[in-house]
PDB file of C-alpha atoms in Angstrom:
ATOM      1  CA  MET A 803     -43.078  -4.795  33.481  1.00 49.00           C
ATOM      2  CA  SER A 804     -40.643  -2.379  31.797  1.00 54.00           C
ATOM      3  CA  ASP A 805     -41.694   0.197  29.246  1.00 58.00           C
ATOM      4  CA  PRO A 806     -41.561  -1.123  25.672  1.00 62.00           C
ATOM      5  CA  LEU A 807     -38.843   0.145  23.363  1.00 60.00           C
ATOM      6  CA  PHE A 808     -40.977  -0.634  20.316  1.00 59.00           C
ATOM      7  CA  SER A 809     -44.666   0.312  20.338  1.00 61.00           C
ATOM      8  CA  PRO A 810     -46.178   0.738  16.854  1.00 62.00           C
ATOM      9  CA  GLY A 811     -49.636   0.584  18.389  1.00 60.00           C
ATOM     10  CA  THR A 812     -49.235   4.143  19.645  1.00 65.00           C
ATOM     11  CA  LEU A 813     -48.819   5.476  16.120  1.00 64.00           C
ATOM     12  CA  ILE A 814     -51.579   3.251  14.739  1.00 67.00           C
ATOM     13  CA  ALA A 815     -53.979   4.311  17.485  1.00 64.00           C
ATOM     14  CA  ALA A 816     -53.263   7.954  16.725  1.00 69.00           C
ATOM     15  CA  GLY A 817     -53.923   7.283  13.051  1.00 69.00           C
ATOM     16  CA  LEU A 818     -57.201   5.546  13.829  1.00 66.00           C
ATOM     17  CA  ASP A 819     -58.268   8.449  16.025  1.00 69.00           C
ATOM     18  CA  TRP A 820     -57.539  10.833  13.161  1.00 69.00           C
ATOM     19  CA  LEU A 821     -59.543   8.670  10.755  1.00 68.00           C
ATOM     20  CA  ASN A 822     -62.463   8.531  13.175  1.00 67.00           C
ATOM     21  CA  THR A 823     -62.416  12.291  13.527  1.00 69.00           C
ATOM     22  CA  HIS A 824     -62.018  13.270   9.889  1.00 63.00           C
ATOM     23  CA  GLY A 825     -63.511  10.314   8.041  1.00 67.00           C
ATOM     24  CA  HIS A 826     -66.521   9.458  10.162  1.00 67.00           C
ATOM     25  CA  GLY A 827     -68.981  10.201   7.369  1.00 72.00           C
ATOM     26  CA  VAL A 828     -67.139   8.051   4.852  1.00 77.00           C
ATOM     27  CA  PHE A 829     -66.820   5.122   7.246  1.00 74.00           C
ATOM     28  CA  ALA A 830     -70.469   5.444   8.211  1.00 76.00           C
ATOM     29  CA  LEU A 831     -71.388   5.217   4.534  1.00 83.00           C
ATOM     30  CA  ILE A 832     -69.134   2.200   3.979  1.00 78.00           C
ATOM     31  CA  GLY A 833     -70.417   0.493   7.122  1.00 77.00           C
ATOM     32  CA  GLY A 834     -74.030   1.131   6.183  1.00 80.00           C
ATOM     33  CA  ALA A 835     -73.527  -0.260   2.690  1.00 84.00           C
ATOM     34  CA  ALA A 836     -71.737  -3.370   3.984  1.00 82.00           C
ATOM     35  CA  GLU A 837     -74.403  -4.012   6.600  1.00 81.00           C
ATOM     36  CA  ALA A 838     -77.138  -3.542   4.007  1.00 86.00           C
ATOM     37  CA  VAL A 839     -75.530  -6.172   1.769  1.00 86.00           C
ATOM     38  CA  LEU A 840     -75.207  -8.615   4.670  1.00 84.00           C
ATOM     39  CA  ASP A 841     -78.771  -7.988   5.843  1.00 84.00           C
ATOM     40  CA  GLY A 842     -80.057  -8.454   2.291  1.00 87.00           C
ATOM     41  CA  ALA A 843     -78.234 -11.763   1.873  1.00 86.00           C
ATOM     42  CA  GLU A 844     -79.440 -12.982   5.259  1.00 84.00           C
ATOM     43  CA  THR A 845     -83.036 -11.928   4.563  1.00 87.00           C
ATOM     44  CA  ALA A 846     -83.020 -13.717   1.226  1.00 87.00           C
ATOM     45  CA  LEU A 847     -81.745 -16.921   2.851  1.00 86.00           C
ATOM     46  CA  ARG A 848     -84.270 -16.778   5.696  1.00 85.00           C
ATOM     47  CA  LEU A 849     -87.277 -15.698   3.615  1.00 85.00           C
ATOM     48  CA  PRO A 850     -88.551 -19.199   2.775  1.00 86.00           C
ATOM     49  CA  PRO A 851     -89.342 -21.681   5.558  1.00 89.00           C
ATOM     50  CA  ALA A 852     -86.421 -23.886   6.505  1.00 88.00           C
ATOM     51  CA  TRP A 853     -87.958 -27.063   5.099  1.00 89.00           C
ATOM     52  CA  ALA A 854     -88.761 -25.313   1.799  1.00 90.00           C
ATOM     53  CA  PHE A 855     -85.228 -23.929   1.518  1.00 90.00           C
ATOM     54  CA  ILE A 856     -83.666 -27.339   2.196  1.00 90.00           C
ATOM     55  CA  GLY A 857     -86.005 -28.978  -0.311  1.00 90.00           C
ATOM     56  CA  ALA A 858     -85.273 -26.387  -3.004  1.00 90.00           C
ATOM     57  CA  VAL A 859     -81.490 -26.563  -2.567  1.00 90.00           C
ATOM     58  CA  THR A 860     -81.589 -30.374  -2.514  1.00 91.00           C
ATOM     59  CA  ALA A 861     -83.701 -30.488  -5.690  1.00 91.00           C
ATOM     60  CA  LEU A 862     -81.392 -28.011  -7.415  1.00 88.00           C
ATOM     61  CA  ALA A 863     -78.311 -30.025  -6.389  1.00 87.00           C
ATOM     62  CA  LEU A 864     -79.955 -33.222  -7.640  1.00 88.00           C
ATOM     63  CA  TRP A 865     -80.792 -31.643 -10.998  1.00 86.00           C
ATOM     64  CA  ALA A 866     -77.405 -29.962 -11.471  1.00 82.00           C
ATOM     65  CA  PHE A 867     -74.896 -32.278  -9.803  1.00 81.00           C
ATOM     66  CA  GLY A 868     -76.529 -35.630  -9.080  1.00 82.00           C
ATOM     67  CA  GLY A 869     -77.652 -37.673  -6.088  1.00 83.00           C
ATOM     68  CA  ARG A 870     -74.487 -37.455  -3.978  1.00 86.00           C
ATOM     69  CA  MET A 871     -74.481 -33.654  -3.942  1.00 86.00           C
ATOM     70  CA  ALA A 872     -78.210 -33.607  -3.241  1.00 88.00           C
ATOM     71  CA  LEU A 873     -77.680 -35.881  -0.241  1.00 91.00           C
ATOM     72  CA  LEU A 874     -74.820 -33.700   0.975  1.00 88.00           C
ATOM     73  CA  ALA A 875     -76.986 -30.575   0.718  1.00 88.00           C
ATOM     74  CA  ALA A 876     -79.870 -32.199   2.571  1.00 91.00           C
ATOM     75  CA  VAL A 877     -77.672 -33.567   5.370  1.00 90.00           C
ATOM     76  CA  SER A 878     -75.606 -30.367   5.813  1.00 88.00           C
ATOM     77  CA  LEU A 879     -78.558 -27.992   5.942  1.00 89.00           C
ATOM     78  CA  GLY A 880     -80.689 -30.502   7.835  1.00 89.00           C
ATOM     79  CA  LEU A 881     -78.046 -30.663  10.566  1.00 88.00           C
ATOM     80  CA  CYS A 882     -78.341 -26.912  11.169  1.00 87.00           C
ATOM     81  CA  LEU A 883     -82.118 -27.251  11.396  1.00 88.00           C
ATOM     82  CA  ALA A 884     -81.976 -30.318  13.671  1.00 87.00           C
ATOM     83  CA  ALA A 885     -79.468 -28.565  15.943  1.00 83.00           C
ATOM     84  CA  GLY A 886     -81.918 -25.700  16.427  1.00 84.00           C
ATOM     85  CA  LEU A 887     -79.494 -23.250  14.813  1.00 85.00           C
ATOM     86  CA  TRP A 888     -81.180 -22.516  11.484  1.00 87.00           C
ATOM     87  CA  LYS A 889     -81.222 -18.734  11.904  1.00 87.00           C
ATOM     88  CA  GLN A 890     -77.594 -18.676  13.016  1.00 85.00           C
ATOM     89  CA  GLY A 891     -76.621 -20.995  10.159  1.00 86.00           C
ATOM     90  CA  MET A 892     -78.157 -18.655   7.596  1.00 88.00           C
ATOM     91  CA  GLN A 893     -76.363 -15.702   9.197  1.00 86.00           C
ATOM     92  CA  THR A 894     -73.082 -17.580   8.880  1.00 86.00           C
ATOM     93  CA  ILE A 895     -73.716 -18.573   5.255  1.00 86.00           C
ATOM     94  CA  ALA A 896     -74.564 -14.945   4.429  1.00 87.00           C
ATOM     95  CA  LEU A 897     -71.408 -13.634   6.131  1.00 86.00           C
ATOM     96  CA  VAL A 898     -69.134 -16.219   4.520  1.00 86.00           C
ATOM     97  CA  SER A 899     -70.701 -15.827   1.071  1.00 87.00           C
ATOM     98  CA  VAL A 900     -70.298 -12.051   1.066  1.00 89.00           C
ATOM     99  CA  SER A 901     -66.793 -12.143   2.544  1.00 88.00           C
ATOM    100  CA  VAL A 902     -65.554 -14.836   0.130  1.00 89.00           C
ATOM    101  CA  THR A 903     -66.993 -12.905  -2.824  1.00 90.00           C
ATOM    102  CA  ALA A 904     -65.217  -9.747  -1.662  1.00 91.00           C
ATOM    103  CA  SER A 905     -61.937 -11.600  -0.988  1.00 91.00           C
ATOM    104  CA  VAL A 906     -61.937 -13.204  -4.439  1.00 91.00           C
ATOM    105  CA  ALA A 907     -62.905  -9.933  -6.128  1.00 93.00           C
ATOM    106  CA  LEU A 908     -59.896  -8.231  -4.526  1.00 92.00           C
ATOM    107  CA  ALA A 909     -57.375 -11.084  -4.659  1.00 92.00           C
ATOM    108  CA  PHE A 910     -57.976 -12.433  -8.167  1.00 93.00           C
ATOM    109  CA  PRO A 911     -57.018  -9.330 -10.208  1.00 92.00           C
ATOM    110  CA  LEU A 912     -54.121  -8.530  -7.883  1.00 92.00           C
ATOM    111  CA  GLY A 913     -52.862 -12.120  -8.090  1.00 92.00           C
ATOM    112  CA  LEU A 914     -53.168 -12.064 -11.881  1.00 91.00           C
ATOM    113  CA  LEU A 915     -51.180  -8.831 -12.011  1.00 92.00           C
ATOM    114  CA  ALA A 916     -48.543 -10.252  -9.653  1.00 91.00           C
ATOM    115  CA  ALA A 917     -48.146 -13.273 -11.928  1.00 90.00           C
ATOM    116  CA  ARG A 918     -47.305 -10.904 -14.760  1.00 88.00           C
ATOM    117  CA  ARG A 919     -45.156  -8.510 -12.694  1.00 89.00           C
ATOM    118  CA  PRO A 920     -42.358 -10.273 -10.726  1.00 87.00           C
ATOM    119  CA  ARG A 921     -41.488  -7.075  -8.869  1.00 90.00           C
ATOM    120  CA  LEU A 922     -45.044  -6.738  -7.624  1.00 90.00           C
ATOM    121  CA  GLU A 923     -45.016 -10.361  -6.510  1.00 89.00           C
ATOM    122  CA  ARG A 924     -41.821  -9.807  -4.533  1.00 91.00           C
ATOM    123  CA  ALA A 925     -43.273  -6.680  -2.952  1.00 91.00           C
ATOM    124  CA  LEU A 926     -46.483  -8.462  -1.996  1.00 90.00           C
ATOM    125  CA  ARG A 927     -44.775 -11.504  -0.488  1.00 90.00           C
ATOM    126  CA  PRO A 928     -43.813  -9.966   2.879  1.00 89.00           C
ATOM    127  CA  VAL A 929     -47.184  -8.215   3.114  1.00 88.00           C
ATOM    128  CA  LEU A 930     -48.986 -11.525   2.642  1.00 88.00           C
ATOM    129  CA  ASP A 931     -46.662 -13.185   5.167  1.00 87.00           C
ATOM    130  CA  ILE A 932     -47.646 -10.580   7.734  1.00 82.00           C
ATOM    131  CA  MET A 933     -51.348 -10.909   6.914  1.00 81.00           C
ATOM    132  CA  GLN A 934     -51.212 -14.681   7.383  1.00 80.00           C
ATOM    133  CA  THR A 935     -49.111 -14.754  10.555  1.00 82.00           C
ATOM    134  CA  VAL A 936     -50.555 -11.844  12.514  1.00 78.00           C
ATOM    135  CA  PRO A 937     -53.256 -13.220  14.866  1.00 75.00           C
ATOM    136  CA  PRO A 938     -56.769 -12.592  13.490  1.00 71.00           C
ATOM    137  CA  TRP A 939     -57.603 -10.673  16.673  1.00 72.00           C
ATOM    138  CA  VAL A 940     -55.389  -7.877  15.393  1.00 74.00           C
ATOM    139  CA  TYR A 941     -57.650  -7.361  12.375  1.00 71.00           C
ATOM    140  CA  LEU A 942     -60.654  -6.995  14.634  1.00 74.00           C
ATOM    141  CA  ILE A 943     -59.204  -4.233  16.839  1.00 75.00           C
ATOM    142  CA  PRO A 944     -58.970  -1.431  14.228  1.00 74.00           C
ATOM    143  CA  ALA A 945     -62.190  -2.597  12.557  1.00 73.00           C
ATOM    144  CA  VAL A 946     -64.075  -2.327  15.853  1.00 73.00           C
ATOM    145  CA  MET A 947     -62.446   1.019  16.642  1.00 73.00           C
ATOM    146  CA  ILE A 948     -63.666   2.443  13.328  1.00 73.00           C
ATOM    147  CA  PHE A 949     -66.998   0.666  12.798  1.00 73.00           C
ATOM    148  CA  SER A 950     -67.927  -0.277  16.389  1.00 71.00           C
ATOM    149  CA  LEU A 951     -69.286  -3.719  17.292  1.00 72.00           C
ATOM    150  CA  GLY A 952     -71.477  -5.547  14.805  1.00 74.00           C
ATOM    151  CA  LYS A 953     -71.427  -7.353  11.495  1.00 79.00           C
ATOM    152  CA  VAL A 954     -69.207  -4.881   9.628  1.00 82.00           C
ATOM    153  CA  PRO A 955     -65.947  -5.449  11.574  1.00 81.00           C
ATOM    154  CA  ALA A 956     -66.598  -9.185  11.372  1.00 81.00           C
ATOM    155  CA  LEU A 957     -66.964  -8.897   7.590  1.00 84.00           C
ATOM    156  CA  ILE A 958     -63.824  -6.767   7.228  1.00 83.00           C
ATOM    157  CA  ALA A 959     -61.699  -9.102   9.345  1.00 82.00           C
ATOM    158  CA  THR A 960     -62.972 -12.124   7.428  1.00 84.00           C
ATOM    159  CA  VAL A 961     -62.226 -10.499   4.066  1.00 86.00           C
ATOM    160  CA  VAL A 962     -58.695  -9.537   5.143  1.00 84.00           C
ATOM    161  CA  TYR A 963     -58.063 -13.055   6.446  1.00 83.00           C
ATOM    162  CA  GLY A 964     -59.346 -14.629   3.211  1.00 86.00           C
ATOM    163  CA  ILE A 965     -57.350 -12.528   0.733  1.00 89.00           C
ATOM    164  CA  PRO A 966     -53.798 -13.988   1.183  1.00 90.00           C
ATOM    165  CA  PRO A 967     -54.488 -17.638   0.218  1.00 89.00           C
ATOM    166  CA  MET A 968     -56.529 -16.654  -2.830  1.00 91.00           C
ATOM    167  CA  LEU A 969     -53.931 -14.102  -3.925  1.00 93.00           C
ATOM    168  CA  ARG A 970     -50.993 -16.470  -3.502  1.00 92.00           C
ATOM    169  CA  ILE A 971     -52.688 -19.365  -5.292  1.00 92.00           C
ATOM    170  CA  THR A 972     -53.974 -17.129  -8.095  1.00 93.00           C
ATOM    171  CA  THR A 973     -50.425 -15.936  -8.718  1.00 92.00           C
ATOM    172  CA  LEU A 974     -49.144 -19.513  -8.700  1.00 91.00           C
ATOM    173  CA  ALA A 975     -51.952 -20.717 -10.972  1.00 91.00           C
ATOM    174  CA  PHE A 976     -51.245 -18.196 -13.721  1.00 91.00           C
ATOM    175  CA  LYS A 977     -47.469 -18.587 -13.455  1.00 89.00           C
ATOM    176  CA  GLU A 978     -47.935 -22.306 -14.137  1.00 87.00           C
ATOM    177  CA  VAL A 979     -49.926 -21.750 -17.335  1.00 85.00           C
ATOM    178  CA  PRO A 980     -47.679 -22.940 -20.208  1.00 85.00           C
ATOM    179  CA  HIS A 981     -46.171 -19.943 -21.978  1.00 83.00           C
ATOM    180  CA  GLU A 982     -46.538 -21.773 -25.288  1.00 83.00           C
ATOM    181  CA  LEU A 983     -50.309 -21.796 -24.804  1.00 82.00           C
ATOM    182  CA  VAL A 984     -50.389 -18.030 -24.348  1.00 81.00           C
ATOM    183  CA  GLU A 985     -48.128 -17.496 -27.354  1.00 80.00           C
ATOM    184  CA  LEU A 986     -50.387 -19.707 -29.463  1.00 80.00           C
ATOM    185  CA  GLY A 987     -53.405 -17.614 -28.549  1.00 80.00           C
ATOM    186  CA  GLN A 988     -51.568 -14.389 -29.295  1.00 79.00           C
ATOM    187  CA  ALA A 989     -50.314 -15.750 -32.630  1.00 80.00           C
ATOM    188  CA  SER A 990     -53.852 -16.664 -33.636  1.00 80.00           C
ATOM    189  CA  GLY A 991     -54.931 -13.036 -33.236  1.00 78.00           C
ATOM    190  CA  ALA A 992     -56.785 -13.357 -29.917  1.00 76.00           C
ATOM    191  CA  THR A 993     -57.078 -10.262 -27.761  1.00 82.00           C
ATOM    192  CA  PRO A 994     -55.521 -10.279 -24.250  1.00 80.00           C
ATOM    193  CA  LEU A 995     -59.000 -10.666 -22.753  1.00 85.00           C
ATOM    194  CA  GLN A 996     -59.749 -13.629 -25.010  1.00 83.00           C
ATOM    195  CA  VAL A 997     -56.416 -15.251 -24.131  1.00 84.00           C
ATOM    196  CA  LEU A 998     -57.216 -14.798 -20.449  1.00 84.00           C
ATOM    197  CA  SER A 999     -60.795 -16.067 -20.563  1.00 83.00           C
ATOM    198  CA  LYS A1000     -60.438 -18.809 -23.183  1.00 84.00           C
ATOM    199  CA  LEU A1001     -56.955 -20.159 -22.454  1.00 84.00           C
ATOM    200  CA  GLU A1002     -55.389 -19.052 -19.184  1.00 86.00           C
ATOM    201  CA  ILE A1003     -58.346 -19.344 -16.813  1.00 86.00           C
ATOM    202  CA  PRO A1004     -59.361 -22.828 -18.071  1.00 87.00           C
ATOM    203  CA  ALA A1005     -55.736 -23.977 -17.772  1.00 87.00           C
ATOM    204  CA  ALA A1006     -55.473 -22.576 -14.243  1.00 87.00           C
ATOM    205  CA  ARG A1007     -58.954 -23.598 -13.082  1.00 87.00           C
ATOM    206  CA  LYS A1008     -57.975 -26.562 -10.888  1.00 86.00           C
ATOM    207  CA  THR A1009     -55.411 -24.529  -8.985  1.00 88.00           C
ATOM    208  CA  LEU A1010     -57.805 -21.586  -8.661  1.00 89.00           C
ATOM    209  CA  LEU A1011     -60.389 -23.925  -7.124  1.00 87.00           C
ATOM    210  CA  VAL A1012     -57.843 -24.836  -4.448  1.00 86.00           C
ATOM    211  CA  GLY A1013     -57.522 -21.133  -3.656  1.00 87.00           C
ATOM    212  CA  LEU A1014     -61.291 -20.777  -3.451  1.00 87.00           C
ATOM    213  CA  ASN A1015     -61.444 -23.789  -1.129  1.00 84.00           C
ATOM    214  CA  GLN A1016     -58.841 -22.275   1.197  1.00 86.00           C
ATOM    215  CA  THR A1017     -60.596 -18.911   1.209  1.00 88.00           C
ATOM    216  CA  ILE A1018     -63.918 -20.513   2.160  1.00 85.00           C
ATOM    217  CA  LEU A1019     -62.400 -22.607   4.942  1.00 82.00           C
ATOM    218  CA  LEU A1020     -60.345 -19.743   6.384  1.00 83.00           C
ATOM    219  CA  SER A1021     -63.380 -17.469   6.265  1.00 83.00           C
ATOM    220  CA  LEU A1022     -65.320 -20.042   8.250  1.00 80.00           C
ATOM    221  CA  ALA A1023     -62.403 -20.235  10.688  1.00 78.00           C
ATOM    222  CA  MET A1024     -63.051 -16.545  11.394  1.00 78.00           C
ATOM    223  CA  VAL A1025     -66.721 -17.194  12.208  1.00 73.00           C
ATOM    224  CA  VAL A1026     -66.019 -17.860  15.886  1.00 72.00           C
ATOM    225  CA  LEU A1027     -64.049 -14.632  16.253  1.00 74.00           C
ATOM    226  CA  ALA A1028     -66.785 -12.776  14.395  1.00 73.00           C
ATOM    227  CA  GLY A1029     -69.194 -13.879  17.097  1.00 70.00           C
ATOM    228  CA  LEU A1030     -67.067 -12.115  19.702  1.00 72.00           C
ATOM    229  CA  VAL A1031     -67.579  -8.702  18.087  1.00 72.00           C
ATOM    230  CA  GLY A1032     -71.308  -8.957  17.477  1.00 69.00           C
ATOM    231  CA  GLY A1033     -71.175 -10.688  14.095  1.00 69.00           C
ATOM    232  CA  GLY A1034     -73.801 -13.194  15.183  1.00 71.00           C
ATOM    233  CA  GLY A1035     -74.212 -16.551  13.486  1.00 75.00           C
ATOM    234  CA  LEU A1036     -72.825 -19.872  14.591  1.00 75.00           C
ATOM    235  CA  GLY A1037     -69.685 -18.225  15.952  1.00 74.00           C
ATOM    236  CA  ALA A1038     -71.759 -16.406  18.556  1.00 72.00           C
ATOM    237  CA  GLU A1039     -73.220 -19.749  19.654  1.00 76.00           C
ATOM    238  CA  VAL A1040     -69.761 -21.297  20.007  1.00 74.00           C
ATOM    239  CA  THR A1041     -68.717 -18.304  22.105  1.00 72.00           C
ATOM    240  CA  ARG A1042     -71.873 -18.573  24.214  1.00 74.00           C
ATOM    241  CA  GLY A1043     -71.230 -22.259  24.784  1.00 74.00           C
ATOM    242  CA  LEU A1044     -67.665 -21.493  25.872  1.00 72.00           C
ATOM    243  CA  THR A1045     -68.548 -18.654  28.261  1.00 72.00           C
ATOM    244  CA  ARG A1046     -71.415 -20.609  29.822  1.00 74.00           C
ATOM    245  CA  MET A1047     -69.563 -23.925  29.771  1.00 76.00           C
ATOM    246  CA  GLU A1048     -72.411 -25.510  27.797  1.00 71.00           C
ATOM    247  CA  MET A1049     -70.816 -28.455  26.039  1.00 76.00           C
ATOM    248  CA  GLY A1050     -73.968 -29.333  24.129  1.00 75.00           C
ATOM    249  CA  LEU A1051     -74.424 -25.883  22.605  1.00 75.00           C
ATOM    250  CA  GLY A1052     -70.750 -25.561  21.689  1.00 76.00           C
ATOM    251  CA  LEU A1053     -70.707 -29.005  20.062  1.00 81.00           C
ATOM    252  CA  ARG A1054     -73.926 -28.393  18.106  1.00 83.00           C
ATOM    253  CA  ALA A1055     -72.635 -25.058  16.849  1.00 81.00           C
ATOM    254  CA  GLY A1056     -69.228 -26.489  15.997  1.00 82.00           C
ATOM    255  CA  LEU A1057     -70.701 -29.386  14.014  1.00 84.00           C
ATOM    256  CA  SER A1058     -73.008 -26.956  12.237  1.00 85.00           C
ATOM    257  CA  ILE A1059     -69.980 -24.884  11.186  1.00 83.00           C
ATOM    258  CA  VAL A1060     -68.364 -28.040   9.789  1.00 84.00           C
ATOM    259  CA  ALA A1061     -71.565 -28.872   7.906  1.00 86.00           C
ATOM    260  CA  VAL A1062     -71.775 -25.360   6.435  1.00 84.00           C
ATOM    261  CA  ALA A1063     -68.091 -25.510   5.430  1.00 83.00           C
ATOM    262  CA  ILE A1064     -68.504 -28.817   3.609  1.00 84.00           C
ATOM    263  CA  PHE A1065     -71.713 -27.642   1.944  1.00 84.00           C
ATOM    264  CA  LEU A1066     -70.262 -24.341   0.670  1.00 83.00           C
ATOM    265  CA  ASP A1067     -66.976 -25.892  -0.446  1.00 81.00           C
ATOM    266  CA  ARG A1068     -68.449 -28.828  -2.363  1.00 82.00           C
ATOM    267  CA  MET A1069     -71.226 -26.811  -3.972  1.00 82.00           C
ATOM    268  CA  SER A1070     -68.879 -24.034  -5.093  1.00 79.00           C
ATOM    269  CA  ARG A1071     -66.410 -26.562  -6.492  1.00 76.00           C
ATOM    270  CA  ARG A1072     -69.049 -28.391  -8.520  1.00 77.00           C
ATOM    271  CA  ALA A1073     -70.566 -25.146  -9.756  1.00 70.00           C
ATOM    272  CA  LEU A1074     -67.212 -23.935 -11.099  1.00 69.00           C
ATOM    273  CA  GLU A1075     -65.902 -27.199 -12.526  1.00 65.00           C
TER     274      GLU A1075
END
């Protein structure tokens, strides 16, 4: 194999080494805070017994959304319990919930700004293309180098992977809001915040829900890779099934991931409609 003529990894590795040397305290603080949030979410989900948690979520879905959503909640969560993967399922729900919240919190304001600033949108387009086409493994390498193995690099990689679809669709959603509607709100004396919250967001809601759906599903797609770096959850069980050639374990974990994906997607959609 000949020596490469183009090797950006050398420069990036040197930069990461510098960050590890000079920013260790800052990264330790960030990693500790992120792990504390994940541990808190996981503890809250695992605090009640499994049957009590399933019953409470089912009853809440029945009261808020009707019988079909209650049945979906019971079947989805019950599958994780029946598969013997309740603890791992709660770890996955905690990881996905925190990562999706972080992705939306970062992507929504940036997407809104890009919808109002064409130059920013053009500048972001190639960056988002790179983020969506670079293999997810690449996100994990610098995260592991800085934060070591564990939940934090899994969270960071999942957040980075979930930002592009939400950002792109947020930009599209607000660009499609009729300009006449915005002008009407401005003419009536509404403040920019009132125009945004009362007119633009309701008009863009359906498209924004598509972005949320894609962020949730792509975050769950990262679950398996998260298991490879110590993120735990159902992804670790899929990896264990693969390395040990245990078809039963891999299939149970895979179906549990599908159940969690459907549960989180449908519940979040109904809650925001």
